[in-house]
Coordinates of C-alpha atoms in Angstrom, one line a residue:
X15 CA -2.1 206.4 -32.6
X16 CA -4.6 205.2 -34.9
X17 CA -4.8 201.5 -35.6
X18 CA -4.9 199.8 -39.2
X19 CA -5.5 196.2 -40.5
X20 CA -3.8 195.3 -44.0
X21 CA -4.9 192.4 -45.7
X22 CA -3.9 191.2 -49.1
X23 CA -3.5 187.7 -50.1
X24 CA -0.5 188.4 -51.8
X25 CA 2.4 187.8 -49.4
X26 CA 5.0 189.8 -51.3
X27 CA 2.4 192.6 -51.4
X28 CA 1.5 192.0 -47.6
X29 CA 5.5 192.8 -46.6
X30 CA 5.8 195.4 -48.9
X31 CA 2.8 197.3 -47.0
X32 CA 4.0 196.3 -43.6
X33 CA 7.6 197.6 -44.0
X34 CA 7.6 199.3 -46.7
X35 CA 5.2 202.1 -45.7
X36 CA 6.2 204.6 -42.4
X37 CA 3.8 203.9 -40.2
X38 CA 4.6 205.4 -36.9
X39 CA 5.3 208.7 -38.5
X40 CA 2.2 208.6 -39.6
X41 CA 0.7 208.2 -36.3
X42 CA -0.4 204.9 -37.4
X43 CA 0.0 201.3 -35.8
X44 CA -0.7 198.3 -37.9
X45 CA -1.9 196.2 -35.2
X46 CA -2.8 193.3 -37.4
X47 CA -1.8 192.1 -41.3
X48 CA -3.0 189.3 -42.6
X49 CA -2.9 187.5 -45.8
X50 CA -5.6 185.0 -44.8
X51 CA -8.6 187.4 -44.8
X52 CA -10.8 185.3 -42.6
X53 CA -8.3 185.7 -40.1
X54 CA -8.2 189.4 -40.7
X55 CA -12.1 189.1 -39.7
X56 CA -11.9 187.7 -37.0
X57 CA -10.0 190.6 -35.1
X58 CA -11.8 193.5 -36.9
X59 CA -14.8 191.5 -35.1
X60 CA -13.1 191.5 -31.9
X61 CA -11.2 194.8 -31.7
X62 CA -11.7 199.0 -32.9
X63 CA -10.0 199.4 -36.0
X64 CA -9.7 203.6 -37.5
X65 CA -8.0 202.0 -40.9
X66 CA -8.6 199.3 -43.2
X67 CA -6.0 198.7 -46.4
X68 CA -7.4 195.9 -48.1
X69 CA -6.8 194.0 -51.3
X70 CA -10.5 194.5 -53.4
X71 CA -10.5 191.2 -54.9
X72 CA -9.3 187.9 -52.6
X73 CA -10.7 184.4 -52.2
X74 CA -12.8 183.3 -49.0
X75 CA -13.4 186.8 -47.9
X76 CA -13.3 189.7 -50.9
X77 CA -11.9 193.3 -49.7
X78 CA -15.7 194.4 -50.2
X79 CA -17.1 192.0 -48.0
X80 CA -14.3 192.5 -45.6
X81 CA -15.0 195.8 -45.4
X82 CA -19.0 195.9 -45.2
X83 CA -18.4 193.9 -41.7
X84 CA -16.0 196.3 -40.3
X85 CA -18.2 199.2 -41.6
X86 CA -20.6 197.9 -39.0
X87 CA -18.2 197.4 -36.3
X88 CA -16.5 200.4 -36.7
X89 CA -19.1 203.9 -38.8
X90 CA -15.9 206.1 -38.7
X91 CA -13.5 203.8 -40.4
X92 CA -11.5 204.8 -43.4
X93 CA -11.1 202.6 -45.8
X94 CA -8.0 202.5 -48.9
X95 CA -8.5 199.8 -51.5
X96 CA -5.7 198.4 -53.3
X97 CA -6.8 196.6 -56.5
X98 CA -4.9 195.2 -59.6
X99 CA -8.1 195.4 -61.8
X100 CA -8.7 199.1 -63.3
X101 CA -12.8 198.3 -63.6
X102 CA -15.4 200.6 -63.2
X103 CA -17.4 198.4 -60.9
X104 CA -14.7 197.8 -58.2
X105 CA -14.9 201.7 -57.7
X106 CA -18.7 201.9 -58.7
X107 CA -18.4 199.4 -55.5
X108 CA -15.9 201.3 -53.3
X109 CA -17.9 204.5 -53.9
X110 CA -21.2 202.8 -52.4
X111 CA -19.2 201.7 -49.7
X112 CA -17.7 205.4 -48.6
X113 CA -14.4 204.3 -49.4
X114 CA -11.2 207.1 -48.7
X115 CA -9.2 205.8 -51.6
X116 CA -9.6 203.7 -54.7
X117 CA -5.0 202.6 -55.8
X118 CA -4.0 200.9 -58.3
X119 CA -1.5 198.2 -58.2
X120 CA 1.8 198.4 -58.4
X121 CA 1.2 200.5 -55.0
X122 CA 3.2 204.0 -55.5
X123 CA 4.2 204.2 -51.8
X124 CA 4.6 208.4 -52.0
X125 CA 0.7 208.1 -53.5
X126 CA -0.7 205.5 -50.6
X127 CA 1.5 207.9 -47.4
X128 CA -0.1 211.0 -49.2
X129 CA -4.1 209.0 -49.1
X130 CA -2.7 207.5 -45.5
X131 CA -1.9 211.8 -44.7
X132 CA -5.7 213.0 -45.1
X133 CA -7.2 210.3 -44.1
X134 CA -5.8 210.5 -40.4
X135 CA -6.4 214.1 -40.8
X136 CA -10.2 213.1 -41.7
X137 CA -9.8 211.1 -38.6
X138 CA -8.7 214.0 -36.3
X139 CA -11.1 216.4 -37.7
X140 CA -13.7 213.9 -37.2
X141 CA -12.3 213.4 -33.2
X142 CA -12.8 217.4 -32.8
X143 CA -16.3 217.1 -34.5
X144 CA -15.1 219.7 -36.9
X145 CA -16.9 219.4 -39.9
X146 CA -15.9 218.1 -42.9
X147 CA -15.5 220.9 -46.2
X148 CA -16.6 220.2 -49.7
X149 CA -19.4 217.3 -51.0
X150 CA -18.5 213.7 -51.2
X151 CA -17.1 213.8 -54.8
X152 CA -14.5 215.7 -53.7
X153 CA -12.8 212.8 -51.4
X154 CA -12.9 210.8 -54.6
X155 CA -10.9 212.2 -57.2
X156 CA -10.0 208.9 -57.8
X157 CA -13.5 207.9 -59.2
X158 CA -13.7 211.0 -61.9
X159 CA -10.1 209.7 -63.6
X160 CA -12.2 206.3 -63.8
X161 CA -15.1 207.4 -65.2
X162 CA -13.4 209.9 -67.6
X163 CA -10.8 207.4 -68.5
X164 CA -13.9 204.1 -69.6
X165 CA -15.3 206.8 -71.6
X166 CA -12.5 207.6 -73.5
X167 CA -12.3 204.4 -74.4
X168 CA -15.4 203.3 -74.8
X169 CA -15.6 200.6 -71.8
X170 CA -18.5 202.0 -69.9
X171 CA -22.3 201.4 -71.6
X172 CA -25.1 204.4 -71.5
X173 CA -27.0 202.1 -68.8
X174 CA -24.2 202.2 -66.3
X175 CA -23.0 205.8 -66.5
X176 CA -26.3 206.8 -66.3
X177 CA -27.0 205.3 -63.0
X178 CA -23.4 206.5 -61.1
X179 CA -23.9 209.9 -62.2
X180 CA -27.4 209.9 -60.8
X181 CA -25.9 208.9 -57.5
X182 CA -22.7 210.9 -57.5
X183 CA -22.7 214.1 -59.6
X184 CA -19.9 214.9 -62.1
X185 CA -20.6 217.4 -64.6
X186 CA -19.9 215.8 -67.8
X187 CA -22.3 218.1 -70.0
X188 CA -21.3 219.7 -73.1
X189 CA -22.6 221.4 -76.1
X190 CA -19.6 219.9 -78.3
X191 CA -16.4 218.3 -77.3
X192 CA -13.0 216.8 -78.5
X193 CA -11.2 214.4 -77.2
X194 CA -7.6 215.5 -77.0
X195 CA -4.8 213.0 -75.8
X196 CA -1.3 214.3 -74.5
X197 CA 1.4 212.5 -74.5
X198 CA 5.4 213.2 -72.4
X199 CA 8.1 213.3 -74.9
X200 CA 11.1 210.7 -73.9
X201 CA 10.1 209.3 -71.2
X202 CA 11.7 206.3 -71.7
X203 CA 15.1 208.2 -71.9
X204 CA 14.5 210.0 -68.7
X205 CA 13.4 207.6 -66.9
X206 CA 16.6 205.6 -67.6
X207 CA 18.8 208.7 -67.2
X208 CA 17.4 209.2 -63.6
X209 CA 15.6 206.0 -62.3
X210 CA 13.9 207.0 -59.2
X211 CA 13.0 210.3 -60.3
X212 CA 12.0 210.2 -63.2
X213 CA 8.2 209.2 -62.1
X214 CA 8.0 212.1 -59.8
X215 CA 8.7 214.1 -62.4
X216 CA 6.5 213.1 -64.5
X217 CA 4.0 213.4 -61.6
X218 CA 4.7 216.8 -61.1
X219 CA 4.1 217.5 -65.1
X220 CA 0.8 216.0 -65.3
X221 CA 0.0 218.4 -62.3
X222 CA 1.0 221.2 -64.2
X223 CA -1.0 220.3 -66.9
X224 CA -3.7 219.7 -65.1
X225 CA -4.0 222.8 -63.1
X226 CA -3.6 224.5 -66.6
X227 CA -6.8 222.6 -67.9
X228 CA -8.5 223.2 -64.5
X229 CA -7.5 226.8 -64.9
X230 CA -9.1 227.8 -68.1
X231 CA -11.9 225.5 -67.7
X232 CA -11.2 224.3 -70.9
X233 CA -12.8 220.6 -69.8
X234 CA -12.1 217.7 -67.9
X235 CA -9.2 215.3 -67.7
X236 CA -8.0 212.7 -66.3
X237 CA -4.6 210.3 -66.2
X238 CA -4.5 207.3 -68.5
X239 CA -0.6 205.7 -67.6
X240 CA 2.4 207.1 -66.6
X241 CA 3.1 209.2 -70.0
X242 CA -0.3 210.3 -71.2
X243 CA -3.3 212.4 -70.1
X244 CA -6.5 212.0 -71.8
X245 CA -8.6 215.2 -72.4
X246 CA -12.3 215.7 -73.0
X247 CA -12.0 219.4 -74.4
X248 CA -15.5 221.6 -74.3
X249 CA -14.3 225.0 -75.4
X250 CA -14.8 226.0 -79.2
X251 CA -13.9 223.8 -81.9
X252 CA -12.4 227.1 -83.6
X253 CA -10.0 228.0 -80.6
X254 CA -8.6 224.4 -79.8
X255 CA -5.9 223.8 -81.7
X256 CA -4.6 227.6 -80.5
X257 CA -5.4 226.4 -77.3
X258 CA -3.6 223.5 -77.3
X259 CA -0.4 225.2 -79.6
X260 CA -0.4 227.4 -75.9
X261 CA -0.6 224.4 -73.6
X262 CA 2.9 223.1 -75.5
X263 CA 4.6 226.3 -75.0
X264 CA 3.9 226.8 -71.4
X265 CA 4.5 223.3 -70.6
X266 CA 8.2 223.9 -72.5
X267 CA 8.7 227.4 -70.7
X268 CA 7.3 226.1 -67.1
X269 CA 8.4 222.5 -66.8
X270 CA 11.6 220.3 -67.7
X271 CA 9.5 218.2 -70.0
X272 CA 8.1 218.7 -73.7
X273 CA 4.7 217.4 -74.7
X274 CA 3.0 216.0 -77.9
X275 CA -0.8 216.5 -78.4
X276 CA -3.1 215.2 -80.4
X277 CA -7.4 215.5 -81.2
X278 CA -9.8 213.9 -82.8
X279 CA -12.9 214.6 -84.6
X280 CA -15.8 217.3 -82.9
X281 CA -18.4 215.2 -81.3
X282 CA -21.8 215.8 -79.7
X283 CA -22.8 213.3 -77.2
X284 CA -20.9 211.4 -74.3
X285 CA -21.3 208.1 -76.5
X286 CA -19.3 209.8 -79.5
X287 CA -16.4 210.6 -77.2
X288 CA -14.8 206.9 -77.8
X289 CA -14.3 207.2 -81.7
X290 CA -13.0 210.8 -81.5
X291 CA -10.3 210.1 -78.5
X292 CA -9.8 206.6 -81.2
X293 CA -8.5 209.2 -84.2
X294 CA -6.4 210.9 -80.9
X295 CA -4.5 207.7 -80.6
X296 CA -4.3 207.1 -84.0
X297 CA -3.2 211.0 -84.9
X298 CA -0.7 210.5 -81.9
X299 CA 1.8 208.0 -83.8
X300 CA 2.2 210.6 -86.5
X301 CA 4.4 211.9 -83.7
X302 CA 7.5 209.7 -85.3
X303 CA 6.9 211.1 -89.2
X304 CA 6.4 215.1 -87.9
X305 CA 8.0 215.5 -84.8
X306 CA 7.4 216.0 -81.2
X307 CA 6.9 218.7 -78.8
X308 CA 4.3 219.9 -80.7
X309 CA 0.2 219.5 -81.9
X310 CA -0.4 216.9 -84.0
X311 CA -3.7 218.2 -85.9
X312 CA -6.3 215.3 -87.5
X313 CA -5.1 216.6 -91.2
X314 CA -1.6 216.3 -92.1
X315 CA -0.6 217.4 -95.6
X316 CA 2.4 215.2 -96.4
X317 CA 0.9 212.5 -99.2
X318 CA 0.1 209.2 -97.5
X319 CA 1.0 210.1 -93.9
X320 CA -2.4 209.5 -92.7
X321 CA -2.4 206.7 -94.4
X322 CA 0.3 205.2 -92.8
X323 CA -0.6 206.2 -89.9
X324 CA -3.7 204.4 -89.8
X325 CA -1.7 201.2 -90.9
X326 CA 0.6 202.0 -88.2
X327 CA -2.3 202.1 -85.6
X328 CA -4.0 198.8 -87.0
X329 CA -0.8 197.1 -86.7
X330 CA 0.2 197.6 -83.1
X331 CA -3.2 197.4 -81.9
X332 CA -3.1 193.6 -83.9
X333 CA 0.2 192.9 -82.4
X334 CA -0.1 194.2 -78.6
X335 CA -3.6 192.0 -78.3
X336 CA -1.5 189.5 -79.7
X337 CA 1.2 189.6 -77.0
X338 CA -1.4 189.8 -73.9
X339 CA -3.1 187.1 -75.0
X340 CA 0.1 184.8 -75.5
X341 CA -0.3 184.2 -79.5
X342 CA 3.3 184.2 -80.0
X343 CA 2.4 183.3 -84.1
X344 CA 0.2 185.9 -84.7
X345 CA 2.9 188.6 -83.1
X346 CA 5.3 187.0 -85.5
X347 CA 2.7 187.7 -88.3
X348 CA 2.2 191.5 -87.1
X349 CA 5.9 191.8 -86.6
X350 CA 6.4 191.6 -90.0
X351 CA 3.5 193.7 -91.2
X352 CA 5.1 196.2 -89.0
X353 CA 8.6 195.8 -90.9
X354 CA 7.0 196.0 -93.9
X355 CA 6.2 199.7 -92.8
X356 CA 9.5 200.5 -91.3
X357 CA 11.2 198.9 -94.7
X358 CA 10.0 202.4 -96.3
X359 CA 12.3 204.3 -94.7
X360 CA 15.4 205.2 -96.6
X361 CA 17.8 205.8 -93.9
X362 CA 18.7 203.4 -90.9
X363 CA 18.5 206.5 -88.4
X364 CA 14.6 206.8 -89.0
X365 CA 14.5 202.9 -88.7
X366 CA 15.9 203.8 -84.9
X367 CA 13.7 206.2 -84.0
X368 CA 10.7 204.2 -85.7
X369 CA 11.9 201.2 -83.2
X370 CA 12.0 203.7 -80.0
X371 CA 8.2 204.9 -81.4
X372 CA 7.3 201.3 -81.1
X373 CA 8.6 200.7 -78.1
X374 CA 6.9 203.5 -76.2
X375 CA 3.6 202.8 -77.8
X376 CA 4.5 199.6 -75.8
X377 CA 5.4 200.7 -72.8
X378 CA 1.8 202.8 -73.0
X379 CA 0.0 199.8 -73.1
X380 CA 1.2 198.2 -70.8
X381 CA 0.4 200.9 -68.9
X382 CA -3.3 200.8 -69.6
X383 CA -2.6 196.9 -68.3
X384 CA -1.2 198.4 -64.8
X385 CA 2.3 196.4 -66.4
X386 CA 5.6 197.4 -66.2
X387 CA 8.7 195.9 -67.9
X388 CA 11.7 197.2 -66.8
X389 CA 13.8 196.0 -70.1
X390 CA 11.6 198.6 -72.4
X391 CA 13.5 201.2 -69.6
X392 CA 17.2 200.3 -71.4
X393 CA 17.2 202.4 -74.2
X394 CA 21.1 201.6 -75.0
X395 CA 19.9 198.2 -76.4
X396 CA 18.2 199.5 -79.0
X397 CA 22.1 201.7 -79.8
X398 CA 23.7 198.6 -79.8
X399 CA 21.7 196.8 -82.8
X400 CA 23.3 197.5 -85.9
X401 CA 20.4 196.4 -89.0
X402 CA 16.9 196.6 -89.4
X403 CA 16.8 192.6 -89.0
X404 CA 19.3 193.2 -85.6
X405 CA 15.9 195.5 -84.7
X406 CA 13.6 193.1 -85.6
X407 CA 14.7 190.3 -83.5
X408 CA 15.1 192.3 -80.1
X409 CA 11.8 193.1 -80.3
X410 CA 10.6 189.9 -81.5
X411 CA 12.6 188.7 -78.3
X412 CA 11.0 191.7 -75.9
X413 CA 7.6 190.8 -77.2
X414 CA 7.8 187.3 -76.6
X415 CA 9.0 187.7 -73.1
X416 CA 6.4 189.9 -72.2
X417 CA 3.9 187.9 -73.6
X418 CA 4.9 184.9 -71.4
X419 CA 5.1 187.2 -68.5
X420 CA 1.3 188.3 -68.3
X421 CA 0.7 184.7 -69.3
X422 CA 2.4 183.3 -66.3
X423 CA 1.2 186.0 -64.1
X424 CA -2.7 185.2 -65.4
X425 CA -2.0 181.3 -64.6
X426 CA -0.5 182.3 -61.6
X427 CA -3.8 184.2 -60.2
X428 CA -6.0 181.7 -61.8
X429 CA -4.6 178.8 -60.1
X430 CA -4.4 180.8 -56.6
X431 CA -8.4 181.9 -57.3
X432 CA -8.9 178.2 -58.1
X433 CA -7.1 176.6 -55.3
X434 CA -9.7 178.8 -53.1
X435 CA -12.3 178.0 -55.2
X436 CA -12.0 174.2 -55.3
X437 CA -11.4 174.1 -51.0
X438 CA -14.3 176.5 -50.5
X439 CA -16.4 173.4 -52.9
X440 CA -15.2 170.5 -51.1
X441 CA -16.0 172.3 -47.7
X442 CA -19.4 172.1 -48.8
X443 CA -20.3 169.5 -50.7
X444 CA -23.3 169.3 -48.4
X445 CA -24.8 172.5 -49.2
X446 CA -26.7 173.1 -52.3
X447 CA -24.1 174.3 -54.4
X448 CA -24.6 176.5 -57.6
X449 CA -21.8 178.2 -60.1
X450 CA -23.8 181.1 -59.5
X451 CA -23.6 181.2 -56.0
X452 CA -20.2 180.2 -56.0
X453 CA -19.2 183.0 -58.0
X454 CA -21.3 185.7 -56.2
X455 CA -19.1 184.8 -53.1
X456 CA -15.8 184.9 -55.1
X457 CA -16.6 188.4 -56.7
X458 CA -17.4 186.8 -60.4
X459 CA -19.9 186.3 -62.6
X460 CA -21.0 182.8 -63.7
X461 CA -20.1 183.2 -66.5
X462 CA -17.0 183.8 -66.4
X463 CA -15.9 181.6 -63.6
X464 CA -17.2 178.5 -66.0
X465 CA -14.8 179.3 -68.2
X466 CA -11.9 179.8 -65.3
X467 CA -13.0 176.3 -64.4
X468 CA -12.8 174.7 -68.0
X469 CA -9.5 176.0 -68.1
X470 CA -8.4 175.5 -64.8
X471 CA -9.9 171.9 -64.4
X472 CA -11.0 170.8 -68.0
X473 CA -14.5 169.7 -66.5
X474 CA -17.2 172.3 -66.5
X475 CA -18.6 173.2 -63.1
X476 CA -21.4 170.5 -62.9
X477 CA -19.0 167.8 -64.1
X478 CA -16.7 168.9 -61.3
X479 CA -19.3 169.0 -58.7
X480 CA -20.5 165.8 -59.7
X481 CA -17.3 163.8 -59.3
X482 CA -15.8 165.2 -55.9
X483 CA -19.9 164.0 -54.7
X484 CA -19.3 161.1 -56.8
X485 CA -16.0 160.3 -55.2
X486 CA -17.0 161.1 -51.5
X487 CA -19.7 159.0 -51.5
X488 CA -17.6 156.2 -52.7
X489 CA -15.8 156.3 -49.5
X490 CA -18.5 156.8 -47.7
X491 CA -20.0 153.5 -49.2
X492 CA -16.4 151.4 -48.1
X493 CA -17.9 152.4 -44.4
X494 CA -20.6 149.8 -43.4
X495 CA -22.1 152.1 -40.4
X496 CA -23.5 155.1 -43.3
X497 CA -27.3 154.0 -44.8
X498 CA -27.2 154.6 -48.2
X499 CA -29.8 157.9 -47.4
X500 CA -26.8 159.2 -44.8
X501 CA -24.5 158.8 -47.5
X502 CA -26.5 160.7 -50.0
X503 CA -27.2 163.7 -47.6
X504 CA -23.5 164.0 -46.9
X505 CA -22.7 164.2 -50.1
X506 CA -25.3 167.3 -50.8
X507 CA -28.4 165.2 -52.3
X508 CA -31.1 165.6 -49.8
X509 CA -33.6 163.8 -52.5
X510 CA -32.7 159.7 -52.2
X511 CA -33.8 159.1 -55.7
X512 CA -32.3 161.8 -57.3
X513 CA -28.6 160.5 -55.9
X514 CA -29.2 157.2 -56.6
X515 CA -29.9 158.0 -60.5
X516 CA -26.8 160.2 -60.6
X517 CA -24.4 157.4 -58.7
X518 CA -26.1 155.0 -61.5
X519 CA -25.1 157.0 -64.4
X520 CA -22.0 157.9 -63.2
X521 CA -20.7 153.9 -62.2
X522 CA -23.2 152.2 -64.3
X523 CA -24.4 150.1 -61.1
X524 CA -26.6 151.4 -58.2
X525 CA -25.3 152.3 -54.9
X526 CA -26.7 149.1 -53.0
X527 CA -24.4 147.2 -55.9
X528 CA -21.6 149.0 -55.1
X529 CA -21.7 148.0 -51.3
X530 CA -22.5 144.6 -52.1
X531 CA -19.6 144.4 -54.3
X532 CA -17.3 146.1 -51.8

């Protein structure tokens, strides 16, 4: 049996692992799970781990942190992080630390058994002394769908890029490119027809496509959400759309799904790829004027489709920044730019399928969020509503829901991060505290941790630092046996003068007053 620690901080997470996940078939014993990572330190110090599942991002005690110790303790151990933040440097991070896995959250439990597989195999092989096939790259797969995926859309800068693929070769050279986006026809549908399959499936025709890409080493690719693939195609410009007219047809002939594909312009540099797979996504929601199953190409010929189209793209772009960032006006105001759009339709059937377009451009960005909504799954509401207004209020509804959703889940991490925060502060209101050291050992930057403590506490960090020193050393004063210097040193001023000026300005009276007073 080899033995594994999970930590996450998320109890509902923690129980999912522990149950959730067959361990014993595995040949695995999970001989410790803790939410509380500093108790999950404390055994990997005192006992031989071969597995550590960790949550990357935690307060106290981060995943990486975590896992640099039992690195130490333990060369051989494998080591599968579990994140909810789709960043480039948490797996920049995991990379440097010779990490087996890199999942996203929600945890697929088929995808963390299948990592859980190879890594014990990695294990045995390792107990034989049999060596190991293939370069590091090729035990990250995980790492060249990031990579590929920020520079789709534009998230990664020149400086950055430059220095991972110095240290961990991926060929990303081209003469020319285009980026090509493919998207699963009704997924929404299927998924509702059969719930628990439905995913699988659409596992299974990503793999297909894949392979078919991989095959004709027509480029590189990579997984954006659960409906689309993003494409990075390097053959010639003159044979692409032919290429792609062939991918459809096989993917119709060989798999129970049809796709929809659409390019953008022909670029020449890896910093160009962004505004070609932009006109992708754009060229994509032509899908509800022409039809799927089919290549969308970047000209269209019916007057004022593009257009729309681009209307059509600025509009949900407006309105789904809107929702994550809980502005229910402004997604009223975008709401009705969008039914503006739909109010050209002559027929009440295309105002339908206009709604389901809509909706699955949603359920794609959420995606891209790591989000699900299960109501965006039941399709038969949309059969139910009878007028365009009927149509325009559900959504209105769905969009406001969702919006307070991420919202509440946002608060919800923010006040656990700051909870940590705020007891890790008053533990050590003797040390020389800094926002910039406090945020280093919480995995942030400064700067944004300021900001997480404007909101969180409405005083910025100094003001907050000042007041719990203020307020300790008031008690401290009550206590007649504490000189004034004792008092200041406990309360993290080791210069004498330096407190008293700050306990003058902050009570208008010095601290001898106080006592006097007192």
């Amino acid at each position: 049996m080899y033995r594994a620690v999970l930590v996450d901080d998320e109890n509902y997470d923690l129980e999912g692992l522990r149950c959730l996940i067959p361990w014993r078939e595995l040949g695995i014993e999970a001989v410790c799970s803790e939410s509380n990572p500093l108790a999950a330190l404390q055994y990997i110090e005192n006992h031989e781990i071969d597995l550590l599942i960790t949550d990357i991002r935690m307060p106290a005690v981060s995943g990486m942190e975590l896992s640099r110790v039992a690195l130490e303790l333990n060369p051989g151990l494998k080591i599968v992080f579990i994140s909810g933040y789709q960043e480039f440097h948490y797996a920049k991070q995991a990379l440097d630390l010779k990490a087996h896995a890199y999942i996203l959250k929600p945890v697929d439990d088929e995808e963390l058994i299948s990592v859980l597989r190879t890594a014990t195999a990695e294990l045995e092989l390792e107990r034989r002394r049999v060596p190991e096939d293939g370069g590091m790259i090729a035990s990250f797969n995980f790492i060249k769908n990031d990579v590929l995926q920020h520079l789709l859309e534009g998230s990664i800068d020149g400086a950055t890029l430059g220095e991972f693929l110095a240290r961990y070769p991926l060929d990303l050279s081209f003469t020319s490119a285009s980026a090509v986006l493919i998207e699963a026809d009704d997924v929404l549908m299927r998924v509702q027809e059969q719930p628990e399959g439905g995913y699988a499936g659409l596992d299974r025709l990503f793999q297909y496509i894949g392979s078919e890409i991989d095959a004709s080493a027509a480029g590189k690719w990579c997984r954006l959400n659960r409906s689309q693939l993003g494409f990075v195609y390097t053959g010639p410009r003159r044979t692409l759309e032919e290429w792609l007219q062939q991918l459809v047809l096989r993917v119709r002939e060989h798999t129970d799904y049809t796709i929809t594909v659409s390019y953008g312009a022909e670029v020449w540099s890896l910093g160009e790829l962004a505004a070609s797979f932009s006109q992708a996504k754009a060229y994509m929601n032509g899908k509800m004027f022409i039809g799927k199953n089919r290549v969308i190409p970047p000209v269209m010929n019916k007057p004022g489709m593009v257009q729309d189209i681009k209307e059509l793209s600025v509009v949900l772009e407006g309105m789904f920044a809107a929702m994550a960032a809980y502005r229910l006006a402004d997604i009223c105001d975008w709401l009705d730019e969008l039914f503006e759009i739909a109010a050209l339709f002559e027929h009440p059937v295309k105002v339908y399928h206009f709604s389901i377009h809509i909706v699955t451009r949603l359920e794609a960005y959420l995606g891209t969020l790591n989000e699900t909504y299960e109501s965006l799954q039941q399709m038969d509401a949309i059969h139910h509503l009878e007028t365009v207004d009927d149509i325009k209020r559900w959504l209105r509804r769905t969009l406001f829901e969702i919006s307070e959703l991420l919202f509440l889940k946002k608060r919800h991490k923010n006040r656990r991060l700051m909870e940590g925060i705020e007891a890790y502060i008053r533990e050590r209101l003797t040390e020389n505290l800094t926002l910039r050291g406090v945020a280093g050992h919480f995995a942030y930057s400064p700067n944004h941790l300021g900001v997480l403590f404007k909101e969180h506490t409405g005083e910025s960090f100094n003001e907050y630092l000042v007041r719990l020193r203020m307020e300790k050393a008031i008690l401290l004063l009550d206590q007649p046996q504490y000189k004034i210097y004792e008092v200041a040193d406990q309360v993290g001023y080791k210069n004498i003068a330096y407190f008293s000026r700050q306990f003058r300005e902050y009570f208008h009276m010095t601290a001898a007053d106080y006592r006097k007073q007192s």
